[in-house]
Tab-separated table of C-alpha atoms in Angstrom:
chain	number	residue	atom	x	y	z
A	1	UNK	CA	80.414	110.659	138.531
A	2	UNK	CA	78.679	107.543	136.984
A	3	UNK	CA	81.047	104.534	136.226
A	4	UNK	CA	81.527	104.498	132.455
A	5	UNK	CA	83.950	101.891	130.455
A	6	UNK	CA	86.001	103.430	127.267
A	7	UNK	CA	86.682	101.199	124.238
A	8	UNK	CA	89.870	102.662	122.379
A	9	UNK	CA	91.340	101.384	119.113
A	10	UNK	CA	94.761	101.429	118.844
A	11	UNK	CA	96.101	102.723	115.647
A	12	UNK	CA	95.603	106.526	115.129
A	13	UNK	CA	93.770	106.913	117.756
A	14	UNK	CA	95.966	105.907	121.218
A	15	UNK	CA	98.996	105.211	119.093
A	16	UNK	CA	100.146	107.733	116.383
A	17	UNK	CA	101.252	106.628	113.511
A	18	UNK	CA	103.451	109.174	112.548
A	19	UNK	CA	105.418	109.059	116.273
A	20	UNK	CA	104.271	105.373	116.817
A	21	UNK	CA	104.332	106.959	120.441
A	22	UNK	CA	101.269	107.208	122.921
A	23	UNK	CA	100.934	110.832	123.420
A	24	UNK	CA	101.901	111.712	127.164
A	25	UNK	CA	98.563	114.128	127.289
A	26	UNK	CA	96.686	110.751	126.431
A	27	UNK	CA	98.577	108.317	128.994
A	28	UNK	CA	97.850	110.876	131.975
A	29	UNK	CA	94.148	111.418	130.477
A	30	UNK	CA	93.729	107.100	130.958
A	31	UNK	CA	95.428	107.207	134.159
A	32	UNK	CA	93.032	109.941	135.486
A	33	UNK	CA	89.783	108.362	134.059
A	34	UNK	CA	91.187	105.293	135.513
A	35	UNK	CA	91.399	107.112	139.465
A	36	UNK	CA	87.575	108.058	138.741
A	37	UNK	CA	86.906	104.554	138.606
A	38	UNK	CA	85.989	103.897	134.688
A	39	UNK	CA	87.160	100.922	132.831
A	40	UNK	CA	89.148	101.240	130.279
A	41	UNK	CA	89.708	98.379	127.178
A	42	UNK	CA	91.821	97.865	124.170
A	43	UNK	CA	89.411	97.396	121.171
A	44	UNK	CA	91.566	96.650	118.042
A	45	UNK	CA	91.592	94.512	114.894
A	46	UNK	CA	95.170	93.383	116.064
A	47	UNK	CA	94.767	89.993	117.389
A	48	UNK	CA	96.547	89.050	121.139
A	49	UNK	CA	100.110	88.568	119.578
A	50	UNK	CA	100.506	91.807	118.111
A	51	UNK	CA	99.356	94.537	120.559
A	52	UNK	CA	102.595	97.287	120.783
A	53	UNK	CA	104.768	96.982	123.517
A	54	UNK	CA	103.796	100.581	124.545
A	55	UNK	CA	99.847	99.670	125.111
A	56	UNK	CA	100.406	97.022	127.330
A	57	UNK	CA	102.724	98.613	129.529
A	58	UNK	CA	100.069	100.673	130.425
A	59	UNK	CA	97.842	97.787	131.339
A	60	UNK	CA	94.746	98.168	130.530
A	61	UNK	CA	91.686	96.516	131.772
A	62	UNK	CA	91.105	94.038	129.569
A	63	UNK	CA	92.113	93.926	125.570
A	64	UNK	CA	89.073	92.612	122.560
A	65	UNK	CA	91.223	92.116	119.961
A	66	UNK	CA	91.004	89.921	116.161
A	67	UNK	CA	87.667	92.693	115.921
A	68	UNK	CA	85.878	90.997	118.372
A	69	UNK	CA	87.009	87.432	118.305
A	70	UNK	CA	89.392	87.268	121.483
A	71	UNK	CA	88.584	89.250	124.667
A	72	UNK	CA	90.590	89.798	127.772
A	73	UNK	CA	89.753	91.019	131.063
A	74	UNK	CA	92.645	90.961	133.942
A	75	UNK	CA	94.141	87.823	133.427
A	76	UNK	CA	91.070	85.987	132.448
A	77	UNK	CA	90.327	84.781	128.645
A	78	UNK	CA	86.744	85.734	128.747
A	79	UNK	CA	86.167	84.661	124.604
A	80	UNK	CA	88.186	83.427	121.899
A	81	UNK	CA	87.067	81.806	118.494
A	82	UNK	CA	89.342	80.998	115.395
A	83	UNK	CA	88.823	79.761	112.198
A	84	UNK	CA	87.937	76.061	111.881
A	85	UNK	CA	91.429	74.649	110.899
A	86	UNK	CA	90.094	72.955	107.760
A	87	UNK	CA	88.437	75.859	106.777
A	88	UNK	CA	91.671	78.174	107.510
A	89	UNK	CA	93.336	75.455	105.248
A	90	UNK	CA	90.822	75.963	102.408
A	91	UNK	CA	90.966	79.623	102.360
A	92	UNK	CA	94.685	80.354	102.611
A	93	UNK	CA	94.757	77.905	99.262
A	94	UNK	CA	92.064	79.809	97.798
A	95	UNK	CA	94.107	82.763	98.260
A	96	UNK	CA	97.042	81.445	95.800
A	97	UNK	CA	94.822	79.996	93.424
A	98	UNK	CA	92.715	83.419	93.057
A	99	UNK	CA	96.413	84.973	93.204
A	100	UNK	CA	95.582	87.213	96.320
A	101	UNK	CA	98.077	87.465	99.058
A	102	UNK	CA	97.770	88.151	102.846
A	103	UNK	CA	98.582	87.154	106.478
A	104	UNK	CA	97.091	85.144	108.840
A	105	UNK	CA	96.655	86.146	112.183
A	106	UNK	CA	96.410	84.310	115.145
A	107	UNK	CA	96.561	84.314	119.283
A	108	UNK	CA	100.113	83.431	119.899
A	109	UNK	CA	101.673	84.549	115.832
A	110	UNK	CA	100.780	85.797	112.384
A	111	UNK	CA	101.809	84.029	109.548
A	112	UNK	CA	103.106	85.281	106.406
A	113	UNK	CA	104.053	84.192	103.002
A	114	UNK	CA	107.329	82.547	102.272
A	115	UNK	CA	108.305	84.107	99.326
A	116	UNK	CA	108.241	88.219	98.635
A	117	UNK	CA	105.436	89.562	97.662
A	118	UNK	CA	104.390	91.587	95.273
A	119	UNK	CA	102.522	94.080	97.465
A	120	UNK	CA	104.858	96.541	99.061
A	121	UNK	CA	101.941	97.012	102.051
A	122	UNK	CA	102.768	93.366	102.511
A	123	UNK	CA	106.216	93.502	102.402
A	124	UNK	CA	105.993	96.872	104.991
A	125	UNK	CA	103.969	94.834	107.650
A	126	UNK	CA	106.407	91.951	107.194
A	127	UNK	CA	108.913	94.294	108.135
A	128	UNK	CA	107.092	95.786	110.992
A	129	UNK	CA	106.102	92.186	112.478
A	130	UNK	CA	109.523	91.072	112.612
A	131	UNK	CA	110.825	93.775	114.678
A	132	UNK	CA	108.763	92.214	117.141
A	133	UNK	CA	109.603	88.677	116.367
A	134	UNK	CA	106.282	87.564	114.771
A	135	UNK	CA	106.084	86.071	111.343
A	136	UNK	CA	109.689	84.194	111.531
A	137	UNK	CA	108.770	81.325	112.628
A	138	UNK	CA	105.757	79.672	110.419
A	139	UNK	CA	105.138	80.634	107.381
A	140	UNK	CA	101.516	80.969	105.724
A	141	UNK	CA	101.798	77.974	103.499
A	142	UNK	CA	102.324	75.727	105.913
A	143	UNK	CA	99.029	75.664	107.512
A	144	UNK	CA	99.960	74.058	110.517
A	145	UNK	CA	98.229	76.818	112.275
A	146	UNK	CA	94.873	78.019	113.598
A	147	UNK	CA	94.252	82.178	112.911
A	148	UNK	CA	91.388	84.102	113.959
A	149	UNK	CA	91.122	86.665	111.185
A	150	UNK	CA	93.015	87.524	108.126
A	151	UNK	CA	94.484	90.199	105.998
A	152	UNK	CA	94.437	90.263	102.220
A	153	UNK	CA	96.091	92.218	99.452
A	154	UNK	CA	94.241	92.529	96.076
A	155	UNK	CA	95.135	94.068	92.452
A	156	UNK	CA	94.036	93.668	88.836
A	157	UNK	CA	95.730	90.380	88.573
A	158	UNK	CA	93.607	89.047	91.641
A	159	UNK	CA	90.218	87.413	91.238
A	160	UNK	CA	88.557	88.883	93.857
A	161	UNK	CA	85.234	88.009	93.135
A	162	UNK	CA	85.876	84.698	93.210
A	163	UNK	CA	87.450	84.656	96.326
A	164	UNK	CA	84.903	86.492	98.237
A	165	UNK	CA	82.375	84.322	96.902
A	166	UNK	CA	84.241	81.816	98.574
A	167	UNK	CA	84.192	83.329	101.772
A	168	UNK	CA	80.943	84.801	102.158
A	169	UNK	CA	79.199	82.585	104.017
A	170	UNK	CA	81.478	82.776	107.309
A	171	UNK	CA	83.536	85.717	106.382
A	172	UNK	CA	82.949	89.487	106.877
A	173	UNK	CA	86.024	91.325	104.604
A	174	UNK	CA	86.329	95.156	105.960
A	175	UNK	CA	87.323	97.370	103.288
A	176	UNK	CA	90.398	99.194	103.964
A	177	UNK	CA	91.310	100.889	101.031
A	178	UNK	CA	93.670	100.405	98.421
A	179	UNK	CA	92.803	96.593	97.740
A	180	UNK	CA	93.558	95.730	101.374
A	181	UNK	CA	90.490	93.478	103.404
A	182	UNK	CA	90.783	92.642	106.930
A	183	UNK	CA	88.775	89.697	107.296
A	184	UNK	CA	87.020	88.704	110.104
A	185	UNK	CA	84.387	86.172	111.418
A	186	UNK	CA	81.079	86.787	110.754
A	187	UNK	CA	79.125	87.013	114.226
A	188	UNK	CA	82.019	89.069	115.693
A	189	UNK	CA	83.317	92.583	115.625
A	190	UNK	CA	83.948	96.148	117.630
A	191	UNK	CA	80.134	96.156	118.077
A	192	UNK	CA	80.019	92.495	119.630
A	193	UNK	CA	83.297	93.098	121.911
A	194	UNK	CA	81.855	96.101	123.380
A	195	UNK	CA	78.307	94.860	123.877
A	196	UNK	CA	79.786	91.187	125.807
A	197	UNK	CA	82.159	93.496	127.874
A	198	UNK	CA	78.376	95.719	128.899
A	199	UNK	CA	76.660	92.971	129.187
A	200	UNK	CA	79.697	91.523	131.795
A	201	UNK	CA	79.675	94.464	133.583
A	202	UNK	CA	75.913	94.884	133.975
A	203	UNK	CA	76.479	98.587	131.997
A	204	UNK	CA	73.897	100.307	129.157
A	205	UNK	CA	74.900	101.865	126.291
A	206	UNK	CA	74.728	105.578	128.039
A	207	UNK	CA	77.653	104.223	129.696
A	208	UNK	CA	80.167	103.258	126.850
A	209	UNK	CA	82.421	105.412	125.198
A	210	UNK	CA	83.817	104.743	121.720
A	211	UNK	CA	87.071	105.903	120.202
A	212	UNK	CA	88.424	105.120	116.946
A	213	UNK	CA	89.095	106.466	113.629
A	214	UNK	CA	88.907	104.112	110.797
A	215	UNK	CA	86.941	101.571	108.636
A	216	UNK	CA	87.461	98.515	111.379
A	217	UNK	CA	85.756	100.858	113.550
A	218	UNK	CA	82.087	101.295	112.203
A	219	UNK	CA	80.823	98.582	113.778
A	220	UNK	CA	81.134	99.904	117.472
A	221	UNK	CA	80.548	103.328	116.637
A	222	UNK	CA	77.000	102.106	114.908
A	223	UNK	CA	76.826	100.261	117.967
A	224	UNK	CA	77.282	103.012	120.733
A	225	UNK	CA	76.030	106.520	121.119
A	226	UNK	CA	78.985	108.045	122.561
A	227	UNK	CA	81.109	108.012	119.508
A	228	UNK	CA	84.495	109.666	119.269
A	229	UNK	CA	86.046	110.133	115.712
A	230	UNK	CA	89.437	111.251	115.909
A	231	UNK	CA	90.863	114.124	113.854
A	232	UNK	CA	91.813	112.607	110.621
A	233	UNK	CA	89.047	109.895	110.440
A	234	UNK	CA	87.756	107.777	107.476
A	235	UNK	CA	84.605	109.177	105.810
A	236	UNK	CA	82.330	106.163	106.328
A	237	UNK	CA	82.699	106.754	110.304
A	238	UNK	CA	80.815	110.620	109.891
A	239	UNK	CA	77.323	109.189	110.101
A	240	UNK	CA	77.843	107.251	113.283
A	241	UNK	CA	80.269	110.109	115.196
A	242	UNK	CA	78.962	112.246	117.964
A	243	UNK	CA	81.749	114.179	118.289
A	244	UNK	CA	84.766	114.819	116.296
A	245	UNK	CA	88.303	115.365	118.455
A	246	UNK	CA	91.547	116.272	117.138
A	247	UNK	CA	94.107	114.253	115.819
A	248	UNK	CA	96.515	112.158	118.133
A	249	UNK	CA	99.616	114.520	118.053
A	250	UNK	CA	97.124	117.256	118.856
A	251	UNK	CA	96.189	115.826	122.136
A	252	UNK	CA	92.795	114.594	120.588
A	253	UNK	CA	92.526	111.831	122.931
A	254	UNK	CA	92.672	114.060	126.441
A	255	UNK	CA	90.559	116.339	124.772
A	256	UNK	CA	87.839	114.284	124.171
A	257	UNK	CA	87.952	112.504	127.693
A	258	UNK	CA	87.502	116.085	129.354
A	259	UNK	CA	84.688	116.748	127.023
A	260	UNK	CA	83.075	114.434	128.121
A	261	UNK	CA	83.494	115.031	131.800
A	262	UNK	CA	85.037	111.485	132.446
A	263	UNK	CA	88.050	113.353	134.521
């Protein structure tokens, strides 16, 4: 069997986010693919700080995470970019004035507003952060921070247009749904995590295996060929999917990996 390397987001696809557990079909179909010799890499829009517990006990070989903007492999920092601080600066005060909330997120922390918010999403991922001790320490107004990519909340009291006018010419905001935008660098994402990682490893693109299942995710899966939409996906990923799995709880994960013949 041909080497291959697998790129797996994390939420919804390895981790379910109805158990928030790694399914154990999943964890023995990675640790089989990983005895036939394939490589096998985190690709998330969570930056460093905030990969779960769960997926690094595993240990993968190597986690791109911030969509694109900080790779790992072993213990080597193969990549990592952040926003300029004076332009972080600009755009977190942008943010209040255009009355748009959201949370920084960096390397070592994310950074979150002071004050409640007025977005219960917000307020949820607050909650979720601090049960792993991230957000406490800094908050967002502060600035005394670098980030790498950031999250925003929008309503009908937000000027949005404003704001991404503001951003546009270094920012790339992924729709999400519901007046949520993770924001990212332009000149990084999925696509350019997976193609560095090839390009490393001297691999083509009949080699790399995609698995994902939402909006954060279109990038690599217009990127690769083998392109593995889990079973509850978001629309916009249907034009780029080769094959659709089943969901996480249904052991979607293991039974993609033997459908492909990578164990």
């Amino acid at each position: 069997m041909d080497r291959s390397v697998l790129f797996f987001d994390i939420d919804g696809t390895l981790l379910s986010e109805i158990t928030y557990e790694i399914p154990w079909s999943a964890l023995e179909a990675l640790n089989k693919a990983r005895k036939a010799g394939h490589l096998l890499f985190i690709n998330t829009g969570r930056t460093f700080c905030s990969l779960p517990p769960k997926v690094r006990q595993f240990g993968f070989d190597g986690y791109l995470c911030g969509c694109g903007t900080y790779l790992t492999y072993g213990d080597e920092v193969l990549l990592s970019s952040s926003i300029p601080e004076g332009r972080g600066l600009s755009i977190i005060s942008k943010m209040a004035e255009c009355r748009i909330e959201g949370i920084a997120e960096g390397v070592e922390d994310v950074y979150m507003p002071s004050r409640i918010s007025r977005f219960d999403g917000l307020e949820s991922t607050r909650r979720y952060f601090r049960g792993y001790g991230l957000g406490v320490e800094v908050y967002l107004e502060t600035g005394k921070f670098t980030y790498d990519k950031f999250l925003i909340y929008t309503d009908k009291q937000s000027d949005k247009n404003t704001f991404m006018k503001f951003i546009e010419e270094d920012i790339e905001p992924i729709d999400r749904g519901n007046g949520i935008y993770e924001c990212v660098q332009k000149g990084y994402s999925k696509a350019t995590a997976c193609d560095y990682i090839l390009n490393k490893f001297g691999m083509d693109l009949e080699q790399a295996y995609v698995f994902g299942d939402s909006t954060n995710d279109i990038s690599m899966f217009a990127y690769a060929r083998h392109t593995i939409a889990m079973g509850e996906h978001a629309k916009e990923l249907e034009p780029y999917t080769e094959y659709v799995t089943d969901t996480v709880e249904e052991d979607g994960l293991a039974h993609a990996i033997e459908h492909y013949g990578l164990i």
